[in-house]
Short mmCIF file of C-alpha atoms in Angstrom, two decimals:
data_model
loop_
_atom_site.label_atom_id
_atom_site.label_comp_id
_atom_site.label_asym_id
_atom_site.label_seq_id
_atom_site.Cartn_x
_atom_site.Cartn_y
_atom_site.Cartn_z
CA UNK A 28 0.00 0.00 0.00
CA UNK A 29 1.60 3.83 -1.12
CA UNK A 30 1.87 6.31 1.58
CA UNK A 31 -1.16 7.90 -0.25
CA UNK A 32 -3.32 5.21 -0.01
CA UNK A 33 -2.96 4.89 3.59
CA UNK A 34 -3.47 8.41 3.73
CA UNK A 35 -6.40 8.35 2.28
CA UNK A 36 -7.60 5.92 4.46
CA UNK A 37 -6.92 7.81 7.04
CA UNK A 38 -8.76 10.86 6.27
CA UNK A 39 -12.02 8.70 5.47
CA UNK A 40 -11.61 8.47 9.84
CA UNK A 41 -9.74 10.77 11.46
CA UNK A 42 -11.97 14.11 12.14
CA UNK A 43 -8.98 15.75 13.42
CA UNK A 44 -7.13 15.88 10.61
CA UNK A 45 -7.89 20.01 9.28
CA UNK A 46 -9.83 20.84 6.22
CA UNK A 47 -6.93 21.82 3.74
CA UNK A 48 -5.24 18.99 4.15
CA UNK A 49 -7.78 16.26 3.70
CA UNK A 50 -7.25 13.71 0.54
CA UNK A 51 -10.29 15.06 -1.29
CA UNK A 52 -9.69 18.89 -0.76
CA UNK A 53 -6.15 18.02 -2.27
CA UNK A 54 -7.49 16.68 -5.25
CA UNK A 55 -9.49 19.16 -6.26
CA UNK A 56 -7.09 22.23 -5.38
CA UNK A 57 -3.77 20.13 -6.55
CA UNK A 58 -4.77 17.58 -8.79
CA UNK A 59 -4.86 14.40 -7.61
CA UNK A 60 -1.30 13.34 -9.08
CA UNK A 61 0.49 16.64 -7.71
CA UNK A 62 0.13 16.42 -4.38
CA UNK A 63 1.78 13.54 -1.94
CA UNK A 64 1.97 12.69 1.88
CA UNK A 65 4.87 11.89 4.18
CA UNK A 66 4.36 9.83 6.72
CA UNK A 67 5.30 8.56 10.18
CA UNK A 68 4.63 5.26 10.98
CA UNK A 69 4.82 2.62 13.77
CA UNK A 70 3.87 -0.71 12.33
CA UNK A 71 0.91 0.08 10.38
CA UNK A 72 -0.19 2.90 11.96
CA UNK A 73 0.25 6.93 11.16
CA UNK A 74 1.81 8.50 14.00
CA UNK A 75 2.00 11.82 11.64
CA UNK A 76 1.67 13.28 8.39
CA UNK A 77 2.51 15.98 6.31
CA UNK A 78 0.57 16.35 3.00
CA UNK A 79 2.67 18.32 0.02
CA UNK A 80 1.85 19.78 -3.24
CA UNK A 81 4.39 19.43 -6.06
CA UNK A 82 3.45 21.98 -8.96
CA UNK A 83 6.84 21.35 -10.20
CA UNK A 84 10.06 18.77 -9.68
CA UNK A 85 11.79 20.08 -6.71
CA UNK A 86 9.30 22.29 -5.71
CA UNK A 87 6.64 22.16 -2.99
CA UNK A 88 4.84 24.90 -2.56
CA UNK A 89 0.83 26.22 -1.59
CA UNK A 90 -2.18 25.04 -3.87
CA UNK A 91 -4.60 28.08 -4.39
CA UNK A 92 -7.54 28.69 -2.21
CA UNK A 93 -5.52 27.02 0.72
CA UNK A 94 -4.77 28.79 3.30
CA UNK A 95 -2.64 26.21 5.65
CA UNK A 96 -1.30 22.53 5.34
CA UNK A 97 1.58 21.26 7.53
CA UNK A 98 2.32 18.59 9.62
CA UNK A 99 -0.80 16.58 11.51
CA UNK A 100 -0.41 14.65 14.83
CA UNK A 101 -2.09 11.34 15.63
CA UNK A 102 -3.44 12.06 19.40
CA UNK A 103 -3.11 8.37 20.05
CA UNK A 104 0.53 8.25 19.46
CA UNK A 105 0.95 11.95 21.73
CA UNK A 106 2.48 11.56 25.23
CA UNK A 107 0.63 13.21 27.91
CA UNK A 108 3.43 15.05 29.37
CA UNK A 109 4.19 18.51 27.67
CA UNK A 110 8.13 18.35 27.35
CA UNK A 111 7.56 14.56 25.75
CA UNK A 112 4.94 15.55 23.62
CA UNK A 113 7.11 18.15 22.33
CA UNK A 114 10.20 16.01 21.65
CA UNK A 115 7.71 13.71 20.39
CA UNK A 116 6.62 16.33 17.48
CA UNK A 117 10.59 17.19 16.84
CA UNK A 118 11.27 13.65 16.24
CA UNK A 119 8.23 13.72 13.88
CA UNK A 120 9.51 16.82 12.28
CA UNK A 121 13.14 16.02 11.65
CA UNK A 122 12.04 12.70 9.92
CA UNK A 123 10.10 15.16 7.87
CA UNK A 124 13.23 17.28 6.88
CA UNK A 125 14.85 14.42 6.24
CA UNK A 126 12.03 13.34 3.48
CA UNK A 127 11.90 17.09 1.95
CA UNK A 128 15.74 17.43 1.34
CA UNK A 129 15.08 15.59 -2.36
CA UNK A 130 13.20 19.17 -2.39
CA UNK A 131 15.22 22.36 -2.97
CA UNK A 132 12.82 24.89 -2.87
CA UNK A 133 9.59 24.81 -0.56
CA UNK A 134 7.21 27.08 0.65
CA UNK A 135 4.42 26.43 2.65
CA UNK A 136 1.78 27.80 5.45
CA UNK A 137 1.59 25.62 8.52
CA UNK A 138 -1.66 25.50 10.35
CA UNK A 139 -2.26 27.76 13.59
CA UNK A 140 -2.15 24.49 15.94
CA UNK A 141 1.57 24.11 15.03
CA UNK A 142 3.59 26.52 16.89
CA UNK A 143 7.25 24.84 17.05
CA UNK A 144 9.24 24.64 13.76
CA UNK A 145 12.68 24.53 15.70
CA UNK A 146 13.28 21.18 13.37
CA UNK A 147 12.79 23.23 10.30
CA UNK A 148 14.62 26.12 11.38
CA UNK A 149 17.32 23.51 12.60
CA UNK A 150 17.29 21.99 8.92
CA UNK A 151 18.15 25.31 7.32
CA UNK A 152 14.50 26.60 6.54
CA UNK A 153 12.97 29.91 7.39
CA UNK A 154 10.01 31.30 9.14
CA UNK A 155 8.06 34.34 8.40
CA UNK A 156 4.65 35.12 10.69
CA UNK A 157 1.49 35.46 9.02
CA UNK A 158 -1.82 36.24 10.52
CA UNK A 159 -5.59 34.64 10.86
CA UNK A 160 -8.88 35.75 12.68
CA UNK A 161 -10.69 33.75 14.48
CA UNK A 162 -14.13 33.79 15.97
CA UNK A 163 -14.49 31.14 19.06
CA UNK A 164 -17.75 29.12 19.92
CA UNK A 165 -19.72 30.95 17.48
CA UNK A 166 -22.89 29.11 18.31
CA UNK A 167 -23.27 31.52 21.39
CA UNK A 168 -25.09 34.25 18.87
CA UNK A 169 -25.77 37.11 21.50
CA UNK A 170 -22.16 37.00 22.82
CA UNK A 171 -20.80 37.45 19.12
CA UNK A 172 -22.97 40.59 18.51
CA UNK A 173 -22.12 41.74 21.70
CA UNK A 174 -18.34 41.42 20.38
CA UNK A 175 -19.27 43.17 17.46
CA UNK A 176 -17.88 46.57 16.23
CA UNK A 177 -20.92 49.37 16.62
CA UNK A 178 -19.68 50.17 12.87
CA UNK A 179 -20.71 46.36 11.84
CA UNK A 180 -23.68 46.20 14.08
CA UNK A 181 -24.76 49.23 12.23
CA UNK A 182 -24.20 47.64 8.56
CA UNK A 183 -25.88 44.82 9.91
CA UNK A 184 -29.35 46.51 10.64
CA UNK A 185 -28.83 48.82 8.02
CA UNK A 186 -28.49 46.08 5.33
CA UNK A 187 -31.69 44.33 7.40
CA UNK A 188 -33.81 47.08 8.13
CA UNK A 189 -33.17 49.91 5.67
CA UNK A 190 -32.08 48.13 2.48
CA UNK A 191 -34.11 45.28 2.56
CA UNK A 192 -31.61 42.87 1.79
CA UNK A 193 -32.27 39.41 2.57
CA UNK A 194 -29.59 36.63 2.53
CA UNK A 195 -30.08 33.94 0.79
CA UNK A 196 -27.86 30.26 1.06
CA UNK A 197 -27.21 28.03 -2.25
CA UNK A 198 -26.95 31.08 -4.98
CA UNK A 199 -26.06 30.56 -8.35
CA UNK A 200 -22.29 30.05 -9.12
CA UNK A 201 -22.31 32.69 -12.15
CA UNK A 202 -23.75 34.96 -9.57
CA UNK A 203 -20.96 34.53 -7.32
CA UNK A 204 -18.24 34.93 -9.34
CA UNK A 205 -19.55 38.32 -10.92
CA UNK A 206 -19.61 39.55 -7.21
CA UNK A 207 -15.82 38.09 -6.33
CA UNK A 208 -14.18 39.74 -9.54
CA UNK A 209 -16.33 42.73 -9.70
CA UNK A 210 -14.02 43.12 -6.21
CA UNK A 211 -10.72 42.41 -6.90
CA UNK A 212 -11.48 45.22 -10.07
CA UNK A 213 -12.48 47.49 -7.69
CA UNK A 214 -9.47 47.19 -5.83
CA UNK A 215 -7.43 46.86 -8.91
CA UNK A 216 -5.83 43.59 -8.37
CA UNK A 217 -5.28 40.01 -10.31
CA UNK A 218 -7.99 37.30 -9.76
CA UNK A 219 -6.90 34.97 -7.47
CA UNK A 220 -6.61 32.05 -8.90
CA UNK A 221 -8.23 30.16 -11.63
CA UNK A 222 -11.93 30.84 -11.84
CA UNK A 223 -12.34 26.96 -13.09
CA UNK A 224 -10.79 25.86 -10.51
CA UNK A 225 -13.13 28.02 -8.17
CA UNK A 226 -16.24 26.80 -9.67
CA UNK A 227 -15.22 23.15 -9.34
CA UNK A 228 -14.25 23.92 -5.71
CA UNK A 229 -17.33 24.99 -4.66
CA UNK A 230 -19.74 22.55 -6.49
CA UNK A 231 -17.46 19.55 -5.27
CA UNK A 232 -18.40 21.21 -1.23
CA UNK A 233 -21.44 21.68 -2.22
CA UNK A 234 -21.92 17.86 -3.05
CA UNK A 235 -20.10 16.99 0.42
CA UNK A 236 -22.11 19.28 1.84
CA UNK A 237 -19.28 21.03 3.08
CA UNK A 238 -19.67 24.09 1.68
CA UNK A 239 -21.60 26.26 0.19
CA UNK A 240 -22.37 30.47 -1.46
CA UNK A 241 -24.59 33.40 0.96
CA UNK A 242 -25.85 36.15 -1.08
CA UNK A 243 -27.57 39.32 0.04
CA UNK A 244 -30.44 40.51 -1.94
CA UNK A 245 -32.61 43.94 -2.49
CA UNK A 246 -36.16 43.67 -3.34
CA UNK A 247 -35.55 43.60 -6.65
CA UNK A 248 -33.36 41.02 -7.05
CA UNK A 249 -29.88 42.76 -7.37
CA UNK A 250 -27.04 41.20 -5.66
CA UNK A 251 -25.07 43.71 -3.27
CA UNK A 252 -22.72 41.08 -1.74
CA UNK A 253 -21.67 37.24 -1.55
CA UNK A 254 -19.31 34.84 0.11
CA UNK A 255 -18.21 31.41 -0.16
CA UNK A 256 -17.95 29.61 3.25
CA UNK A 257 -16.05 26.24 3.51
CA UNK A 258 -16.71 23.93 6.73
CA UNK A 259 -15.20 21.04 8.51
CA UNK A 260 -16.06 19.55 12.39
CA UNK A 261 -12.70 21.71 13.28
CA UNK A 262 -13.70 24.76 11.63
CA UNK A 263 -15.25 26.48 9.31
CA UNK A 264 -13.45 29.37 7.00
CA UNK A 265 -14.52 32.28 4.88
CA UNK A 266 -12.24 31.23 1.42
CA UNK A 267 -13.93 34.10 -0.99
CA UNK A 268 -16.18 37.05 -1.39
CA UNK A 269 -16.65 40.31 -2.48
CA UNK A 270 -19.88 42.80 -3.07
CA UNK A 271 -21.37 45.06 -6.41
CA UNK A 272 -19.05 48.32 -5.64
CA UNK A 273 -22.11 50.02 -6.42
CA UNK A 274 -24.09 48.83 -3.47
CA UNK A 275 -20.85 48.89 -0.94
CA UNK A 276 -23.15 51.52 1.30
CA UNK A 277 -25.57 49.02 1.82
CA UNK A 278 -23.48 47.02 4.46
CA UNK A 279 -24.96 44.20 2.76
CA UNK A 280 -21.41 42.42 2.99
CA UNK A 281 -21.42 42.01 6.73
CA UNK A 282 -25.38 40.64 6.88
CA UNK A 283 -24.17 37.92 4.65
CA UNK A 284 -20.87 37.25 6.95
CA UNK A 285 -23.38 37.29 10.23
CA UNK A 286 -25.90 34.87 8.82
CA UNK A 287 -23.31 32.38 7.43
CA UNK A 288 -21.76 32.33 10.40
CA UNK A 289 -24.98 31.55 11.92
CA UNK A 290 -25.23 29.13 9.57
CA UNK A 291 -22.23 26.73 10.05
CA UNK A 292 -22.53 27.48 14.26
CA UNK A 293 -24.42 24.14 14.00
CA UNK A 294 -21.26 22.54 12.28
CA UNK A 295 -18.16 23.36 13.96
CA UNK A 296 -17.17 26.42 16.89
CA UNK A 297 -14.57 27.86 15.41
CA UNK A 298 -14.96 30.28 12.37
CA UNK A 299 -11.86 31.58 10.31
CA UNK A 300 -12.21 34.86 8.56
CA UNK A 301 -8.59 33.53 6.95
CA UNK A 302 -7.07 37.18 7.43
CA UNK A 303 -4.98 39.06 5.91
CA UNK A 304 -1.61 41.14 5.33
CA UNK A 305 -3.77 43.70 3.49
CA UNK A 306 -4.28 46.58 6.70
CA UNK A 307 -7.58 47.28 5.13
CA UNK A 308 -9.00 43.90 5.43
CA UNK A 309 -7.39 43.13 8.72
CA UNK A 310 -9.07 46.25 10.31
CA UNK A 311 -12.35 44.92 8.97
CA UNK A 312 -11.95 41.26 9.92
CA UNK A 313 -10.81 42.84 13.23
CA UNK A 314 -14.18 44.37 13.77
CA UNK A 315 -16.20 41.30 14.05
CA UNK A 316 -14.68 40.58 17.20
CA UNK A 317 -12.28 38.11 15.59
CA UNK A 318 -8.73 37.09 18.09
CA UNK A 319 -5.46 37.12 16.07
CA UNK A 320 -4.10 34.45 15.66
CA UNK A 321 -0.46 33.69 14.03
CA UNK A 322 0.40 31.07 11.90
CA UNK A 323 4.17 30.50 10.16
CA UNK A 324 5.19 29.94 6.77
CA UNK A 325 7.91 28.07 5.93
CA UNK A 326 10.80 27.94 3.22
CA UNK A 327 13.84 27.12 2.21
CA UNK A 328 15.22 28.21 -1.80
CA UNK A 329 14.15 30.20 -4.60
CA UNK A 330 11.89 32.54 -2.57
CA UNK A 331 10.49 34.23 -5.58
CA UNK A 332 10.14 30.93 -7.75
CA UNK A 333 8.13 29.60 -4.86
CA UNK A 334 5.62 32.33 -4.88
CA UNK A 335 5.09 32.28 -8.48
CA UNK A 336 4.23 28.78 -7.74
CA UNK A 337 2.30 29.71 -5.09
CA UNK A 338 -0.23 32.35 -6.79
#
């Protein structure tokens, strides 16, 4: 059996293991023969993996629309005691290193959960800090609004009560992706991604139920603002959006936000706006209430060949 067989076995069990680096979320954002798994093992069993995506020989780098991969820890393998667990993880890690040296250049976000990469920095790699915002148990709907920025509370009711928008779940695709370039040519900036490869994304959620499109709505039928939510038992995360610049007064964008995260409160606790480096977006993610929360990514090479391989 290949490493990515058991792998795949694995993730058909293991609810721990996060969203962006399940077998099936791989396939569709790598293609299922670019991406691989290394793997710990005792006997037959994964102590650890680390999932990788190989655009290129020699080069691992981030799939689009991903936001974090990294290495995963069995909990049944974990020693109880801190300073073991730890040297359990390094152990883990340098086996890891080991495995990537047949790759020279690599590049890639590790999820917020891991926050030791002394192995990697011991194997020559480097560490820069990004950023995420996080909304905790998000089920508890009066303690969110309370959290709330007066500035979004007001959007909120404005969009409600003024505009008449109402939010609707399970919009057309075509409608979404008007809305999410219509933003990125607002702000003058490149499409992220491949808009195939968005569309496929989101109907291959959709079928898992794991995901789905919010639009907000005027009485007569014009879309102000729309987002594409993603969700797993650990968390759920916000992976694209935008609104009509037209309609940006409306504050049509944050009733959508607040009732999808209404929404997936009955599927995980933990809701991840994703953030960003952008100051603009950060201060808005900021105002839902949202705790900062750092995550590292990792390389070692060609920085600017791994970022071209990256976007």
């Amino acid at each position: 059996m290949t490493n990515k067989e058991r792998y795949r076995k694995l993730c058909a069990t293991e609810q721990t293991i996060p969203l962006f680096s399940q077998d099936w979320w791989l396939d569709e954002v790598c293609g299922c023969k670019y991406w691989d798994v290394l793997l710990v093992l005792k006997g037959d069993n994964i102590v650890a993996s680390m999932p990788v995506y190989i655009p290129h020989n020699g080069i691992i780098s981030m799939p689009c629309y991903t936001q974090t991969m990294g290495p995963w820890f069995s909990k049944q393998f974990e020693p109880d005691n801190y300073s073991k667990k730890l040297n359990h993880r390094q152990v883990c890690c340098k086996e890891f290193t080991e495995k990537l040296e047949q790759y020279p250049h690599f590049l890639q976000n590790f999820h917020s959960d891991i926050t030791d990469w002394l192995p990697f920095y011991w194997a020559g790699y480097k560490q820069t800090t990004r950023y995420s915002y996080l909304l905790k148990n998000i089920g508890d709907k009066d303690q969110l609004w309370k959290n709330l920025s007066s500035n979004i509370c007001r959007n909120i009711i404005n969009a409600r009560d003024k505009e008449g928008i109402t939010v609707k779940k399970g919009i057309p695709i075509e409608d979404f992706m008007r809305i999410n370039a219509q933003s990125y040519e607002r702000q003058k900036l490149s499409v992220k991604g491949d808009p195939r490869l968005l569309r496929k994304l989101i109907a291959r959620c959709r079928e898992r139920n794991q995901g789905d499109l919010w639009g907000g709505y005027d009485d007569k039928g014009r879309l102000h603002a729309a987002v594409f939510i993603v969700w797993h038992p650990g968390c759920a995360y916000y992976l694209a959006g935008g609104g009509d610049p037209e309609f940006r007064s409306s504050g049509a964008y944050s009733l959508v936000l607040w009732e999808a995260i209404h929404f997936v409160s009955d599927k995980t606790d933990t809701f991840d706006f994703e953030g960003s480096m952008l100051a603009g977006v950060e201060h808005y993610f900021r105002k839902f209430g949202t705790m900062q929360t750092p995550y590292f990514t990792i390389t070692r090479g060609n920085i600017s060949l791994l970022y071209k391989a990256w976007l």
